[in-house]
Amino acid sequence: MLEKLEGAKKNLQSDTKAINTLEGAEQLKIKYLGRKGIINDLMKVIPTLSAEKRAAFGQQVNSLKIEITNSIEELIKRLSTEAVPKAKTEIFDVTLPGKRPFIGKSHPLTQTIDDVTEVFARLGFDVAYGPEVESEYYNFEALNIPPDHPSRTDFDTFYIKDDVILRSQTSTVQIRIMERQKPPIRIIAPGRVYRPDTVDARHSFMFHQVEGLLVDEGVSFADLKGVLNQFIKTYFGQNIQMRLRPSFFPFTEPSAEVDISCSICGGKGCSVCSYSGWVEILGAGMVDPNVFKSVHYDAEKYTGFAFGMGVERITMLKHGISDIRLFYENDIRFLSQF
Ligand code: PHE
């Protein structure tokens, strides 16, 4: 019987060491102090012993019981105080930095479209949209682009099937709006365009344009210059210069390509502006009378101007971004900077 008692004493030590959960401690309590536990087993033996052995053994069992009760109580206390401070820190330590929720924002190209839209909205322009899947009529014919024009080959335009293409310019929206509305017209039309270009730092098979169109009585080239100058100064800054170069587009006459003084080097010359001090940002001109004919406008009564600018291009110039592909790679480290 004494052996059993000593054994229980020894086991108690290793048992309490092995336990590290409150649940385990409860089970240990049952094992030693429960109704069918070790202590009770030993108690049952006491009445069977001879009178002289009984007192001594009884005392030993009793002190073992106290020892077990104490150490299990201590174990429970330790385990529960260990758990509590942890929970407390998580909830109450106001000195720890908080967890910032990740807040998303607009893509830099969307931001540019919003900014450009805002500048033109202040000048009285409405926003218009057109489909990205187009017919040759809206992308070419109505815009005075003849059937043999190089831009109509499948090197320069994506053909889905005969007469179903992906628009290669937002100028399609000029026609769609003029078909539906009478002058005065004052719209800008942002959106995606597609061209079968090989992707590199400056080209992409898909990019964005913002088209502008203003038609009314007595609109002159001076109005075009005034509006573009206002836009450029507002969007790029008052110190940026504008320059118009004569150019050609089938749907405008006269036509111009519009440059701004290089915003990267300030016009001194750098790799972005090919050391010329100027970078092209848009094409523009006075609406060709043949375009008015397509939409049944009286070209004797109305005149207008149109322009189209590259959204990627102006975003890259404004922020000094050197590779167009960065816009499409969904790299949050790049995108979150804007
Ligand atoms: N659509 C022309 C382009 O994509 C730009 C342009 C628009 C030029 C309107 C003149 C007038 O290059």
Coordinates of C-alpha atoms and ligand atoms in Angstrom, one line a residue:
M1 CA 0.0 0.0 0.0
L2 CA 2.8 2.4 0.8
E3 CA 4.3 1.6 -2.6
K4 CA 1.1 2.7 -4.3
L5 CA 1.1 5.9 -2.3
E6 CA 4.7 6.7 -3.2
G7 CA 4.0 5.9 -6.8
A8 CA 1.1 8.3 -6.9
K9 CA 3.3 11.0 -5.4
K10 CA 5.9 10.6 -8.1
N11 CA 3.4 10.4 -10.9
L12 CA 1.8 13.7 -9.7
Q13 CA 5.0 15.6 -10.4
S14 CA 5.5 14.4 -14.0
D15 CA 1.7 14.7 -14.6
T16 CA 1.5 18.3 -13.6
K17 CA 4.6 19.2 -15.7
A18 CA 3.1 17.6 -18.8
I19 CA -0.2 19.6 -18.5
N20 CA -0.4 23.0 -20.3
T21 CA -4.1 23.5 -20.8
L22 CA -6.9 24.2 -18.3
E23 CA -8.8 21.3 -19.7
G24 CA -5.8 19.0 -19.0
A25 CA -5.7 20.3 -15.4
E26 CA -9.4 19.4 -14.9
Q27 CA -8.8 15.9 -16.1
L28 CA -5.8 15.6 -13.8
K29 CA -8.1 16.6 -10.9
I30 CA -10.5 13.8 -11.8
K31 CA -7.7 11.3 -12.1
Y32 CA -6.4 12.0 -8.6
L33 CA -9.3 13.5 -6.6
G34 CA -12.4 12.2 -8.4
R35 CA -14.8 9.6 -7.1
K36 CA -13.0 6.8 -8.8
G37 CA -9.6 8.6 -8.4
I38 CA -6.4 7.5 -6.9
I39 CA -7.0 9.1 -3.5
N40 CA -10.3 7.5 -3.0
D41 CA -8.8 4.1 -3.9
L42 CA -6.3 4.6 -1.1
M43 CA -9.0 5.8 1.3
K44 CA -10.9 2.6 0.8
V45 CA -7.9 0.7 2.0
I46 CA -7.7 2.4 5.4
P47 CA -10.5 0.5 7.1
T48 CA -8.9 -2.8 6.1
L49 CA -5.7 -2.1 7.9
S50 CA -4.7 -3.1 11.4
A51 CA -5.3 -0.4 14.1
E52 CA -1.7 0.5 14.6
K53 CA -1.0 0.9 10.8
R54 CA -4.3 2.6 10.2
A55 CA -3.5 6.0 11.8
A56 CA -0.1 6.4 10.1
F57 CA -1.3 5.4 6.7
G58 CA -4.4 7.5 7.1
Q59 CA -2.3 10.5 7.8
Q60 CA -0.1 9.9 4.8
V61 CA -3.0 9.6 2.5
N62 CA -4.4 12.8 3.9
S63 CA -1.3 14.8 3.4
L64 CA -0.9 13.4 -0.1
K65 CA -4.5 14.6 -0.8
I66 CA -3.6 18.1 0.4
E67 CA -0.4 18.1 -1.6
I68 CA -2.3 17.0 -4.8
T69 CA -5.1 19.5 -4.2
N70 CA -2.5 22.3 -3.8
S71 CA -0.5 21.5 -6.8
I72 CA -3.5 21.1 -9.1
E73 CA -4.9 24.3 -7.8
E74 CA -1.6 26.0 -8.4
L75 CA -1.5 24.5 -11.9
I76 CA -5.0 25.8 -12.7
K77 CA -4.0 29.3 -11.3
R78 CA -0.9 29.4 -13.4
L79 CA -2.6 28.3 -16.6
S80 CA -5.4 30.8 -16.3
T81 CA -3.2 33.8 -15.4
E82 CA -1.1 32.9 -18.4
A83 CA -4.1 33.0 -20.7
V84 CA -5.6 36.2 -19.4
P85 CA -2.7 38.8 -19.9
K86 CA -2.5 37.6 -23.6
A87 CA -6.1 38.4 -24.2
K88 CA -5.8 41.7 -22.3
T89 CA -2.9 42.9 -24.4
E90 CA -4.8 42.2 -27.6
I91 CA -7.7 44.1 -26.5
F92 CA -6.4 46.9 -24.3
D93 CA -2.8 47.8 -25.2
V94 CA -3.5 51.2 -26.8
T95 CA 0.2 51.8 -27.2
L96 CA 0.5 49.2 -29.9
P97 CA 0.2 50.6 -33.5
G98 CA -3.2 49.8 -35.0
K99 CA -3.8 47.6 -38.0
R100 CA -4.5 49.9 -40.9
P101 CA -7.3 48.6 -43.1
F102 CA -6.2 48.5 -46.8
I103 CA -8.1 51.2 -48.6
G104 CA -8.2 50.8 -52.4
K105 CA -8.2 53.7 -54.8
S106 CA -8.6 54.4 -58.5
H107 CA -6.1 53.2 -61.0
P108 CA -3.8 56.0 -62.2
L109 CA -5.3 55.9 -65.7
T110 CA -8.8 56.3 -64.2
Q111 CA -7.5 59.2 -62.1
T112 CA -6.2 60.9 -65.2
I113 CA -9.5 60.4 -67.0
D114 CA -11.3 61.9 -64.0
D115 CA -8.9 64.8 -63.9
V116 CA -9.1 65.5 -67.6
T117 CA -12.9 65.2 -67.4
E118 CA -13.1 67.7 -64.6
V119 CA -11.0 70.3 -66.5
F120 CA -13.3 70.0 -69.5
A121 CA -16.5 69.8 -67.4
R122 CA -15.5 73.2 -66.1
L123 CA -15.3 74.5 -69.7
G124 CA -18.9 73.2 -70.3
F125 CA -18.1 69.8 -71.9
D126 CA -20.3 66.8 -71.2
V127 CA -19.0 63.2 -71.1
A128 CA -20.0 60.7 -73.8
Y129 CA -19.2 57.1 -74.3
G130 CA -19.3 54.8 -77.3
P131 CA -18.8 51.0 -77.9
E132 CA -15.4 49.4 -78.1
V133 CA -16.6 46.9 -80.7
E134 CA -17.4 48.9 -83.7
S135 CA -18.2 48.8 -87.4
E136 CA -15.9 50.1 -90.1
Y137 CA -18.5 52.8 -90.8
Y138 CA -18.0 54.6 -87.4
N139 CA -14.3 53.9 -87.2
F140 CA -13.4 55.0 -90.8
E141 CA -16.0 55.7 -93.4
A142 CA -18.0 58.4 -91.5
L143 CA -14.7 59.9 -90.5
N144 CA -13.7 60.5 -94.1
I145 CA -11.1 57.7 -94.0
P146 CA -11.1 56.1 -97.5
P147 CA -11.1 52.3 -98.0
D148 CA -7.5 52.2 -99.1
H149 CA -6.2 54.1 -96.1
P150 CA -3.3 52.2 -94.4
S151 CA -5.0 52.4 -91.0
R152 CA -7.7 50.1 -92.3
T153 CA -5.4 47.2 -93.0
D154 CA -5.3 44.4 -90.4
F155 CA -1.8 45.6 -89.5
D156 CA -3.3 48.6 -87.9
T157 CA -6.8 47.5 -86.8
F158 CA -8.1 44.4 -85.1
Y159 CA -10.7 42.7 -87.3
I160 CA -13.1 40.3 -85.5
K161 CA -14.8 39.5 -88.8
D162 CA -15.8 41.5 -91.8
D163 CA -17.1 44.9 -90.6
V164 CA -16.7 44.0 -86.9
I165 CA -13.6 45.6 -85.5
L166 CA -12.2 46.8 -82.2
R167 CA -12.2 50.6 -82.4
S168 CA -8.7 52.0 -83.1
Q169 CA -9.6 55.5 -82.0
T170 CA -12.3 57.3 -79.9
S171 CA -13.2 59.5 -82.9
T172 CA -16.0 57.0 -83.4
V173 CA -17.9 58.7 -80.6
Q174 CA -17.9 62.0 -82.6
I175 CA -20.1 60.4 -85.2
R176 CA -22.3 58.5 -82.7
I177 CA -23.0 61.8 -80.8
M178 CA -23.6 63.9 -83.9
E179 CA -26.0 61.3 -85.3
R180 CA -28.1 61.7 -82.2
Q181 CA -27.8 65.4 -81.3
K182 CA -28.0 68.7 -83.1
P183 CA -25.4 71.5 -82.4
P184 CA -24.3 73.0 -80.2
I185 CA -22.2 70.0 -79.2
R186 CA -19.6 70.0 -76.5
I187 CA -18.4 66.6 -75.4
I188 CA -15.4 64.6 -74.3
A189 CA -15.3 60.9 -74.7
P190 CA -12.8 58.8 -72.7
G191 CA -12.3 55.1 -73.4
R192 CA -10.3 52.2 -74.6
V193 CA -8.9 51.8 -78.1
Y194 CA -7.1 48.8 -79.7
R195 CA -4.3 48.5 -82.2
P196 CA -2.2 45.4 -83.2
D197 CA 1.0 47.0 -81.9
T198 CA 3.8 44.9 -80.5
V199 CA 4.0 45.6 -76.7
D200 CA 7.1 47.5 -75.6
A201 CA 7.8 50.4 -73.2
R202 CA 5.8 52.8 -75.3
H203 CA 3.2 50.6 -77.1
S204 CA 0.3 48.4 -76.1
F205 CA -2.3 46.6 -78.1
M206 CA -4.9 48.4 -75.9
F207 CA -4.7 51.9 -74.5
H208 CA -6.9 54.9 -73.6
Q209 CA -7.8 58.1 -75.4
V210 CA -9.9 61.1 -74.5
E211 CA -11.7 62.5 -77.5
G212 CA -13.0 66.1 -77.6
L213 CA -15.6 67.6 -79.9
L214 CA -17.1 71.1 -80.1
V215 CA -19.5 72.1 -82.8
D216 CA -21.4 75.4 -83.0
E217 CA -21.9 78.4 -85.2
G218 CA -18.8 80.5 -85.7
V219 CA -16.2 78.1 -84.0
S220 CA -12.7 79.0 -85.1
F221 CA -9.2 77.5 -84.8
A222 CA -8.6 80.2 -82.1
D223 CA -11.2 78.5 -80.0
L224 CA -9.4 75.2 -80.4
K225 CA -6.1 76.8 -79.3
G226 CA -7.8 78.5 -76.4
V227 CA -9.4 75.4 -75.1
L228 CA -6.3 73.2 -75.4
N229 CA -4.1 75.9 -73.9
Q230 CA -6.5 76.1 -70.9
F231 CA -6.4 72.3 -70.5
I232 CA -2.7 72.0 -70.7
K233 CA -2.0 74.8 -68.2
T234 CA -4.6 73.4 -65.8
Y235 CA -3.5 69.7 -66.1
F236 CA 0.3 70.0 -66.4
G237 CA 1.0 73.4 -64.8
Q238 CA 1.1 77.1 -65.7
N239 CA 4.8 76.9 -66.7
I240 CA 4.2 74.3 -69.4
Q241 CA 4.2 75.7 -73.0
M242 CA 2.1 74.5 -75.9
R243 CA 3.1 74.2 -79.5
L244 CA 1.1 73.3 -82.6
R245 CA 2.6 71.6 -85.6
P246 CA 0.8 71.3 -89.0
S247 CA -0.4 67.7 -89.5
F248 CA -3.0 65.6 -91.3
F249 CA -6.0 63.6 -90.2
P250 CA -8.7 62.7 -92.7
F251 CA -11.5 63.9 -90.4
T252 CA -10.0 67.4 -89.6
E253 CA -8.9 70.2 -91.8
P254 CA -6.7 71.9 -91.0
S255 CA -5.0 69.5 -88.6
A256 CA -2.4 69.9 -86.0
E257 CA -0.3 67.8 -83.7
V258 CA 0.0 69.4 -80.3
D259 CA 3.2 69.3 -78.3
I260 CA 3.9 70.5 -74.8
S261 CA 7.3 71.6 -73.4
C262 CA 8.8 68.5 -71.9
S263 CA 7.6 68.2 -68.3
I264 CA 10.5 65.9 -67.4
C265 CA 13.4 68.1 -68.3
G266 CA 11.6 71.5 -68.4
G267 CA 12.4 71.8 -72.2
K268 CA 16.2 71.4 -71.8
G269 CA 16.2 68.1 -73.6
C270 CA 16.2 64.5 -72.2
S271 CA 15.6 61.0 -73.3
V272 CA 11.8 61.3 -72.8
C273 CA 11.6 64.2 -75.4
S274 CA 14.4 62.7 -77.6
Y275 CA 16.4 65.8 -76.7
S276 CA 14.0 68.1 -78.5
G277 CA 12.4 69.7 -75.4
W278 CA 8.9 68.9 -76.8
V279 CA 6.6 65.9 -76.5
E280 CA 3.5 65.2 -78.6
I281 CA 0.3 64.7 -76.5
L282 CA -2.6 64.9 -78.9
G283 CA -3.9 65.3 -82.4
A284 CA -6.5 68.0 -83.3
G285 CA -8.1 70.1 -86.0
M286 CA -11.2 71.7 -87.4
V287 CA -13.9 69.1 -88.2
D288 CA -13.7 68.3 -91.9
P289 CA -16.9 69.3 -93.9
N290 CA -17.1 65.7 -95.2
V291 CA -17.6 64.5 -91.6
F292 CA -20.5 66.9 -91.2
K293 CA -21.9 65.5 -94.4
S294 CA -21.9 62.0 -92.9
V295 CA -24.1 63.2 -90.0
H296 CA -26.2 65.5 -92.1
Y297 CA -25.0 68.7 -90.5
D298 CA -25.0 71.9 -92.6
A299 CA -21.3 72.6 -93.1
E300 CA -22.1 76.1 -94.2
K301 CA -23.8 76.9 -90.9
Y302 CA -21.6 75.0 -88.4
T303 CA -18.0 74.7 -87.7
G304 CA -16.2 72.8 -85.0
F305 CA -13.0 71.3 -83.6
A306 CA -12.0 67.9 -82.4
F307 CA -9.0 66.5 -80.6
G308 CA -7.8 63.1 -79.3
M309 CA -5.2 62.6 -76.6
G310 CA -3.5 59.5 -75.2
V311 CA -4.3 58.9 -71.6
E312 CA -1.3 56.7 -70.9
R313 CA 0.9 59.3 -72.6
I314 CA -0.1 62.2 -70.5
T315 CA -0.1 60.1 -67.3
M316 CA 3.5 59.0 -68.0
L317 CA 4.5 62.6 -68.7
K318 CA 2.8 64.0 -65.6
H319 CA 4.3 61.4 -63.2
G320 CA 7.6 60.5 -65.0
I321 CA 6.6 56.9 -65.7
S322 CA 9.0 55.3 -68.2
D323 CA 7.2 52.1 -69.2
I324 CA 3.5 51.8 -70.3
R325 CA 3.4 48.2 -69.3
L326 CA 3.4 49.2 -65.6
F327 CA -0.2 50.3 -66.0
Y328 CA -1.4 46.8 -66.9
E329 CA 0.5 44.5 -64.6
N330 CA -1.6 45.0 -61.5
D331 CA 1.5 45.5 -59.3
I332 CA 0.2 47.1 -56.1
R333 CA 3.6 48.5 -55.3
F334 CA 3.4 50.6 -58.5
L335 CA -0.3 51.4 -58.4
S336 CA -0.4 52.5 -54.7
Q337 CA 2.0 55.4 -55.4
F338 CA -0.6 57.4 -57.2
Ligands
PHE1 N1 -8.1 60.0 -83.6 C1 -6.8 60.5 -83.8 C2 -5.8 59.5 -83.4 O1 -6.1 58.5 -82.8 C3 -6.6 61.8 -82.9 C4 -7.5 62.9 -83.4 C5 -8.7 63.1 -82.8 C6 -7.0 63.8 -84.3 C7 -9.5 64.1 -83.2 C8 -7.8 64.9 -84.7 C9 -9.0 65.0 -84.2 O2 -4.6 59.6 -83.6

